[in-house]
PDB file of C-alpha atoms in Angstrom:
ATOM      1  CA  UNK A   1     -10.564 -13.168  13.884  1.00  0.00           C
ATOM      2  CA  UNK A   2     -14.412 -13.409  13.687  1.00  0.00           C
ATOM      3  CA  UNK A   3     -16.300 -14.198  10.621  1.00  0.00           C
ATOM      4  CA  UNK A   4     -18.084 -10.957  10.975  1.00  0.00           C
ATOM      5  CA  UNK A   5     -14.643  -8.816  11.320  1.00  0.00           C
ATOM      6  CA  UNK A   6     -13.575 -10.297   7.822  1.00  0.00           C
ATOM      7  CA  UNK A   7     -16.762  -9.584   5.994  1.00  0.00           C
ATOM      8  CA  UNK A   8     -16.848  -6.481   7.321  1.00  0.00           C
ATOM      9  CA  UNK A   9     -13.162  -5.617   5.742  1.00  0.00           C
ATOM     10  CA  UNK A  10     -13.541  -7.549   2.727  1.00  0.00           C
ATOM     11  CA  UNK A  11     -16.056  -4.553   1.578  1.00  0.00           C
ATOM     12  CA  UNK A  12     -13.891  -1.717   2.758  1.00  0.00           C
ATOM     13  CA  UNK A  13     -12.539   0.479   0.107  1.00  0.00           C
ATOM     14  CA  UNK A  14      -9.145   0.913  -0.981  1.00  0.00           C
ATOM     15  CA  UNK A  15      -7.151   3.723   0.597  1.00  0.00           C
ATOM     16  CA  UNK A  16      -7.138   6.229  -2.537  1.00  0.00           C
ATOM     17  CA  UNK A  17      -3.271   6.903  -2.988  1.00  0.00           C
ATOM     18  CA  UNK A  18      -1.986   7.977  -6.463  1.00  0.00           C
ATOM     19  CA  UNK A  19       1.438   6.877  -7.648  1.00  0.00           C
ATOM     20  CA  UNK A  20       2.416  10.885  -7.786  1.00  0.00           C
ATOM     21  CA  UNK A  21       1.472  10.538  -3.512  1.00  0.00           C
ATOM     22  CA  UNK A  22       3.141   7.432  -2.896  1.00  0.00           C
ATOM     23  CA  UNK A  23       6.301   8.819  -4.423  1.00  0.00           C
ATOM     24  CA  UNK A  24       5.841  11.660  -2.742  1.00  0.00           C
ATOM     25  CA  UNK A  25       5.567   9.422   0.404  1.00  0.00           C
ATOM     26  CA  UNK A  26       8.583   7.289  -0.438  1.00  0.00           C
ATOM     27  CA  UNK A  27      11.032   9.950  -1.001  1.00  0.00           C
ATOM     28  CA  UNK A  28       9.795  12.119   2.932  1.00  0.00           C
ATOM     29  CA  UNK A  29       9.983   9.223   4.772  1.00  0.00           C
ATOM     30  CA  UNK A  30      12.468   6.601   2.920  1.00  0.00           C
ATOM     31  CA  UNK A  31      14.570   8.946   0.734  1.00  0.00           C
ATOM     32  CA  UNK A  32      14.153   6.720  -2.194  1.00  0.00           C
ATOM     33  CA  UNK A  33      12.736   7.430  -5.686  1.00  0.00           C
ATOM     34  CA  UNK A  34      12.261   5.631  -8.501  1.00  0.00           C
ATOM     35  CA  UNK A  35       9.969   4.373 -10.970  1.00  0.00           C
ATOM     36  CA  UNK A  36       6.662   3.618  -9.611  1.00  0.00           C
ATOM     37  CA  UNK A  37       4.274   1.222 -10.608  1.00  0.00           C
ATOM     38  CA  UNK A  38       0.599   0.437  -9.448  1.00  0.00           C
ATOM     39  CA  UNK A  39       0.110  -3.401  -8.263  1.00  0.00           C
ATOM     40  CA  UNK A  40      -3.563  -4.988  -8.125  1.00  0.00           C
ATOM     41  CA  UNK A  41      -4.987  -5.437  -4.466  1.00  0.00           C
ATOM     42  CA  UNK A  42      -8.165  -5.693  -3.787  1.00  0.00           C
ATOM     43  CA  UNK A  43      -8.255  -4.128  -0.415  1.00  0.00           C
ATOM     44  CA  UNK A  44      -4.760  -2.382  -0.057  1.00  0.00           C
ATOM     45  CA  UNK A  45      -2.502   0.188  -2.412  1.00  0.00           C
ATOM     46  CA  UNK A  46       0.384  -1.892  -3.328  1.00  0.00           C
ATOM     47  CA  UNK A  47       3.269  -0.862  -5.663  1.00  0.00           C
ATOM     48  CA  UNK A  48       6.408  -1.727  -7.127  1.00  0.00           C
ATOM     49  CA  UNK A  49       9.394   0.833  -6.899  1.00  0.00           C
ATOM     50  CA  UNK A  50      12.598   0.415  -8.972  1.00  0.00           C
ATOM     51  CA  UNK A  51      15.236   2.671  -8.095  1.00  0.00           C
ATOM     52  CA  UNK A  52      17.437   1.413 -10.939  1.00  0.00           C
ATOM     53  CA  UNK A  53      19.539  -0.779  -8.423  1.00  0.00           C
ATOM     54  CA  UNK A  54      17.055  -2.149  -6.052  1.00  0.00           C
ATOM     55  CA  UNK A  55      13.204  -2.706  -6.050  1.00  0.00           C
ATOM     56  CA  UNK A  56      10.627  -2.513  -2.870  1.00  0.00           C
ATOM     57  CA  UNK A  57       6.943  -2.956  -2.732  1.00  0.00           C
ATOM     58  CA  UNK A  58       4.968  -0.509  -0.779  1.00  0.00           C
ATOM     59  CA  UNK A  59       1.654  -1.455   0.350  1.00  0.00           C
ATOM     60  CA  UNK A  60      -0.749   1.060   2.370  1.00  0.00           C
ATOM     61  CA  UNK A  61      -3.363  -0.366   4.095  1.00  0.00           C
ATOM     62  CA  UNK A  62      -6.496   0.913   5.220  1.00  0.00           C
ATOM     63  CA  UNK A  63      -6.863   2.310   9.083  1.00  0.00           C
ATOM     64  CA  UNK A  64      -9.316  -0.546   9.812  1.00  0.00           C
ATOM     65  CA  UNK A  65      -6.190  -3.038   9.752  1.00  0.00           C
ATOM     66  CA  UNK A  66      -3.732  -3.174  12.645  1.00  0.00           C
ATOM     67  CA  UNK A  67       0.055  -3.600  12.602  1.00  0.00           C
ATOM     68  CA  UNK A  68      -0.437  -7.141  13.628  1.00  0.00           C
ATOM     69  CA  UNK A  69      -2.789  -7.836  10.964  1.00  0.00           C
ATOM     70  CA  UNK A  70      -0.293  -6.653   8.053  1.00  0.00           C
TER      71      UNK A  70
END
């Protein structure tokens, strides 16, 4: 990737996702719920769900990023 491609992301914001959304998000398209906790990123939305059995991390990226990238 060019130079200029990752200075260019490195000053994109953060995709603006509150932990009532990304629960919201979780349970539509994973059917999971849980407790939800906000991770530090400094260009994504990661978080930490616990379900009580398991726990997953779910990180939303911003549109800028491809699949390949992630």
């Amino acid at each position: 990737m060019p130079l200029a491609t990752l200075i260019r992301r490195s000053s994109l914001p953060c995709p603006e996702v509150s932990v009532d959304q990304a629960l919201q998000l979780l349970s539509e398209h994973y059917g999971l719920s849980g407790t939800l906790k906000a991770l530090g990123s400094q260009q994504d939305r990661n978080f930490l769900l616990d379900t009580g059995t398991r726990r997953y991390v779910l990180k939303i990226c911003h549109g800028a990023y491809s699949t390949t990238e992630l």
